[in-house]
Coordinates of C-alpha atoms in Angstrom, one line a residue:
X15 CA 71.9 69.5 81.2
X16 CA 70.7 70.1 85.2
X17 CA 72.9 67.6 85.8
X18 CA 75.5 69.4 84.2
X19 CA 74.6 72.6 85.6
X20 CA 74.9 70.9 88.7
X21 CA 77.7 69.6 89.4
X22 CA 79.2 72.4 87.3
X23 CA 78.2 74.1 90.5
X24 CA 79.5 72.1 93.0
X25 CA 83.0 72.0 92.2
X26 CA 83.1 76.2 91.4
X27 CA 81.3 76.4 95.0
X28 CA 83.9 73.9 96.4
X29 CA 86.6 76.2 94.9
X30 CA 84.9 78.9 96.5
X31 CA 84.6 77.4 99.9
X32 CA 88.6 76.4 99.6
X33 CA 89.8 79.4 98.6
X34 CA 90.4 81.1 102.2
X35 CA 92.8 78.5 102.9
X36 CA 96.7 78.2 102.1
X37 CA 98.5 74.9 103.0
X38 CA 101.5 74.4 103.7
X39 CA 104.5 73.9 100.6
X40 CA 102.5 76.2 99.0
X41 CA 104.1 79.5 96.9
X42 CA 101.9 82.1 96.4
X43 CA 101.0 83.2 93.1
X44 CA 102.1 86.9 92.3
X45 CA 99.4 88.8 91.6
X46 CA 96.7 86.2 92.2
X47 CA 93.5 87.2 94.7
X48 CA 92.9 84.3 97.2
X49 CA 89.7 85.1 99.0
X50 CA 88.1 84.4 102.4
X51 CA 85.1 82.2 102.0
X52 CA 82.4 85.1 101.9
X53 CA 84.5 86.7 99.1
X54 CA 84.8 90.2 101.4
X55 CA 88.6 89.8 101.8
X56 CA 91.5 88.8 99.4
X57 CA 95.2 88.3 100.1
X58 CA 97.7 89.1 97.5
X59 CA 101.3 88.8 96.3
X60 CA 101.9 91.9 94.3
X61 CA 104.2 92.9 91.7
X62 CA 105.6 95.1 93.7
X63 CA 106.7 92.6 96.1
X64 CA 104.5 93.4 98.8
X65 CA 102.5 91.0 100.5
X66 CA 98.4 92.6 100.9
X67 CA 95.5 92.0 102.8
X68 CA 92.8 93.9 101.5
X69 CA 88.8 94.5 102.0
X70 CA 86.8 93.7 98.6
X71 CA 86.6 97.3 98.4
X72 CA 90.3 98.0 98.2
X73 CA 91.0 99.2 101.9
X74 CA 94.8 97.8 103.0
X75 CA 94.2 96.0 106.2
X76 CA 97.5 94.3 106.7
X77 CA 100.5 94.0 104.6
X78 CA 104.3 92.9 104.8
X79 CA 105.9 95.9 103.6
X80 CA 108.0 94.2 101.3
X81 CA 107.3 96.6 98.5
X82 CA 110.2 96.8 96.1
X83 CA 111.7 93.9 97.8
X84 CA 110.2 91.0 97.8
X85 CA 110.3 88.2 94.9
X86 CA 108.5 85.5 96.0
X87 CA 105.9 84.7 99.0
X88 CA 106.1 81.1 100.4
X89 CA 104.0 79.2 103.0
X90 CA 106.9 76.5 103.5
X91 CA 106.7 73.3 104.5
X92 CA 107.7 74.1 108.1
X93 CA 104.7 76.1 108.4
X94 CA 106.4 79.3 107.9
X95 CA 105.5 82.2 106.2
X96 CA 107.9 84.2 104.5
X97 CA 108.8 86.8 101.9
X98 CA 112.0 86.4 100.1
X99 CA 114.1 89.4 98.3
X100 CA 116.4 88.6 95.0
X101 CA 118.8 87.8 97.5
X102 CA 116.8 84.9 98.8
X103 CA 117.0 86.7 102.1
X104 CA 114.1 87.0 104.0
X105 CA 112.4 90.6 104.4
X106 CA 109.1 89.5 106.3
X107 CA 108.2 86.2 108.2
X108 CA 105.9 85.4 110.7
X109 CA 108.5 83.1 112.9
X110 CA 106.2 80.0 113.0
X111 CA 108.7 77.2 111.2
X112 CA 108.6 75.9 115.2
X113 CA 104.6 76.0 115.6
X114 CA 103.4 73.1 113.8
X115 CA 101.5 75.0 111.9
X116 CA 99.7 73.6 108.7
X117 CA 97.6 76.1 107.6
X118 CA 97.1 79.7 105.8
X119 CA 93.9 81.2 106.8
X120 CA 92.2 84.5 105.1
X121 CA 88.9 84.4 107.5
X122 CA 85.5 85.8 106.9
X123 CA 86.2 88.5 110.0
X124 CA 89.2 90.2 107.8
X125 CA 91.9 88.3 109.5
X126 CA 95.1 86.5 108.5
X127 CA 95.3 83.3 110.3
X128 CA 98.1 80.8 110.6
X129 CA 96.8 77.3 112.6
X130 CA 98.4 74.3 113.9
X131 CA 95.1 72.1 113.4
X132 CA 92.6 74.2 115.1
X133 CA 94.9 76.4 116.9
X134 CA 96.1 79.4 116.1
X135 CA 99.9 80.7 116.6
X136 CA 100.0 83.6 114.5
X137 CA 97.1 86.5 113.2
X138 CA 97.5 89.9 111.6
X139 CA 95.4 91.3 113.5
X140 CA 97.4 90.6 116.7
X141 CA 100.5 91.4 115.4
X142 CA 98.5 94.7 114.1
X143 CA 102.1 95.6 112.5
X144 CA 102.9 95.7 108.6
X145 CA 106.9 94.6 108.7
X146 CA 108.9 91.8 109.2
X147 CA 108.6 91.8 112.7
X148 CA 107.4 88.9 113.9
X149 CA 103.7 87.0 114.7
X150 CA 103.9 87.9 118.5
X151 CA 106.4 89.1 121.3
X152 CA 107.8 85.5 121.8
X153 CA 109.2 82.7 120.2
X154 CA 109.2 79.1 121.4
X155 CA 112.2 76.4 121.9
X156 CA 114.1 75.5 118.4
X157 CA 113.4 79.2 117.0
X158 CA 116.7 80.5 115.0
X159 CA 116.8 83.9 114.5
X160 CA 117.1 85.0 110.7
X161 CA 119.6 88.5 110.5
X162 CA 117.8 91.3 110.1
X163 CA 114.5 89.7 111.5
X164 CA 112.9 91.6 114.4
X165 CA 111.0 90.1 117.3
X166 CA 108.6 93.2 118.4
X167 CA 107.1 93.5 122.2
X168 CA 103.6 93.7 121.9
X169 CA 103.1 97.2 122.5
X170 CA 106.0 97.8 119.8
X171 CA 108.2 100.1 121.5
X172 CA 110.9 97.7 122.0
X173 CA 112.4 94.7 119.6
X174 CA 114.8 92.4 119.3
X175 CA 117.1 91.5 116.4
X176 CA 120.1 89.3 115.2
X177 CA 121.7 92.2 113.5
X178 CA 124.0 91.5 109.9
X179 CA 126.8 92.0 112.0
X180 CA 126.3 89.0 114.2
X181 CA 125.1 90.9 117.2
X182 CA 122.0 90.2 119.0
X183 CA 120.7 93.5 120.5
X184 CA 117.7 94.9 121.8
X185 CA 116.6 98.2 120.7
X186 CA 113.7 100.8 121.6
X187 CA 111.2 101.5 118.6
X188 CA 113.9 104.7 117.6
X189 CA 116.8 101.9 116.6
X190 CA 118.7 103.0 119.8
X191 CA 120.2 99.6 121.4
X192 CA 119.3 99.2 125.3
X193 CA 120.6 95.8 125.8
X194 CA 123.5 93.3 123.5
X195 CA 125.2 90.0 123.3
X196 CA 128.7 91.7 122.5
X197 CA 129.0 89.4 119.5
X198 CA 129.7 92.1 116.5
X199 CA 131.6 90.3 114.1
X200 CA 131.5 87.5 115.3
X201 CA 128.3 85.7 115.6
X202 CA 127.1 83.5 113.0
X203 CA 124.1 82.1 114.1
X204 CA 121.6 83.1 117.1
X205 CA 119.4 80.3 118.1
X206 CA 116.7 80.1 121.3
X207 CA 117.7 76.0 121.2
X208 CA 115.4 73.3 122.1
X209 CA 117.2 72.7 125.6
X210 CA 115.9 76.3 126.5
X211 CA 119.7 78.1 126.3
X212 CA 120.0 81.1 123.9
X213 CA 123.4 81.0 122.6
X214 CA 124.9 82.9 119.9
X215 CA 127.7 80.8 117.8
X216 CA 130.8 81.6 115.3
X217 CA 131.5 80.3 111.8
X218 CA 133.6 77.3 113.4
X219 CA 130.1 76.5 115.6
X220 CA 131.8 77.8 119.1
X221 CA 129.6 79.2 121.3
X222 CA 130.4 82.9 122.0
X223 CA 127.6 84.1 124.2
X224 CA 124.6 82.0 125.7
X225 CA 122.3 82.8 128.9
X226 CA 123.4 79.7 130.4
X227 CA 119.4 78.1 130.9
X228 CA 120.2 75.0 129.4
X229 CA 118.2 72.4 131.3
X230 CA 116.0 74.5 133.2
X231 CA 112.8 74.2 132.0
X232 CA 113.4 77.7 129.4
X233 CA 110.0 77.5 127.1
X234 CA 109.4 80.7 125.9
X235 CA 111.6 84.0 124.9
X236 CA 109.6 87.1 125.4
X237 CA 110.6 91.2 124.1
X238 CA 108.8 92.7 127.2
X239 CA 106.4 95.9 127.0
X240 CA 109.2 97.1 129.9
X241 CA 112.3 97.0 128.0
X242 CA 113.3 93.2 129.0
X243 CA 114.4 90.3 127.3
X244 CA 113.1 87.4 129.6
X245 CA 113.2 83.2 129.5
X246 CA 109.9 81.8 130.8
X247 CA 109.8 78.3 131.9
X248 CA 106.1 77.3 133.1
X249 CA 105.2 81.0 133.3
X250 CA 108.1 81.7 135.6
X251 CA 111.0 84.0 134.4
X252 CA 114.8 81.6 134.7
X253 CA 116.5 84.9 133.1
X254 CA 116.2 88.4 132.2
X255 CA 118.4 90.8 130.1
X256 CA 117.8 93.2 133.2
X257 CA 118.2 96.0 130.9
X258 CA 118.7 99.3 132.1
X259 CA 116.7 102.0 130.7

């Protein structure tokens, strides 16, 4: 009967000790708590849609604010996470399908971690924002912009978006546009490519717009707390939106 007892134990603690981590393929379970290891934080897909952190006590910490929008919560297999409508069109994601990322994270401290192996690229707490705006102010090589997604600065008074009608613009935290591609019914698809060249294309795949960077060492596309949509390339700017303000 110890011996029962025992090991009884061991896997219920083992399912304990697991339970703060989400892996990658995995759909979330609506209405299902999964809880950081010290059981003093739980993550949740609600009914509603709406994607929850929350202290055991019921305080919201972070959420998605997907309320009456979201159907299903899914940590793909790109290492993505994302919250898709009815429409299968994405209301929240955290713009890490180019990280490496592997795993789901609800941490003892409150936080909501996404890692690649011991690394992380993407916490709630830094993005310290409860939309579909992003992990961070950048995005690396390969990234393709989802419409309607917005890449925040990290100060929040300025994003970035590949709007429904094929424009990419850059707008303060009011929704008034500072800076576009001049693509409005046109673009198609928006993509910071692995060659380090934004470019927005058409339905036929014909480039309309692109910063021209192709080949020079582009790494990194930041929303600036000034207003500016800048390439990095080894910490050094190759182009700016130079937006006027």
């Amino acid at each position: 009967m110890k011996k029962l007892l025992l090991a009884f134990m061991m896997v219920f603690g083992g399912l304990l000790i697991n339970a703060q981590n989400i892996y990658t393929g995995q759909t979330l379970d609506q209405n299902r708590k999964y809880w950081a290891g010290n059981s003093k934080y739980y993550l949740i897909f609600q009914n509603d849609g709406n994607l929850v952190l929350y202290s055991r006590a019921g305080a919201s910490i972070w959420n998605s604010r997907t309320s009456n929008r979201g159907e299903r919560a899914v940590f793909q297999d790109d290492g993505n996470l994302v919250v898709y409508s009815s429409g299968n069109r994405v209301v929240f994601s955290t713009n890490t399908s180019t990280r490496r990322a592997d795993k789901l994270t609800i941490q003892d401290d409150g936080n909501l971690v996404i890692y690649s192996r011991s690394t992380p690229v993407w916490a709630s707490r830094d993005e310290n924002a409860q939309t579909g705006r992003g992990g961070n102010d950048s995005v690396n090589r390969g990234h393709r912009f989802r419409r309607g997604d917005k890449l925040y600065s990290s100060d929040r008074n300025y994003y970035l978006m590949f709007q429904n009608d094929g424009n990419l613009v850059l707008s303060n935290n009011n929704g008034t546009a500072i800076w576009e591609a001049g693509t409005s019914n046109r673009g198609s698809r928006a993509e910071f490519q692995n060659d380090g060249n934004l470019v927005i294309y058409d339905s036929y795949n014909r480039a309309l717009w692109s910063t021209n960077t192709a080949r020079r060492g582009g790494d990194k596309l930041t929303v600036q707390n000034d207003g500016n949509l800048v390439i990095y390339g080894d910490y050094s700017p190759i182009w700016s939106s130079e937006t006027q303000r």
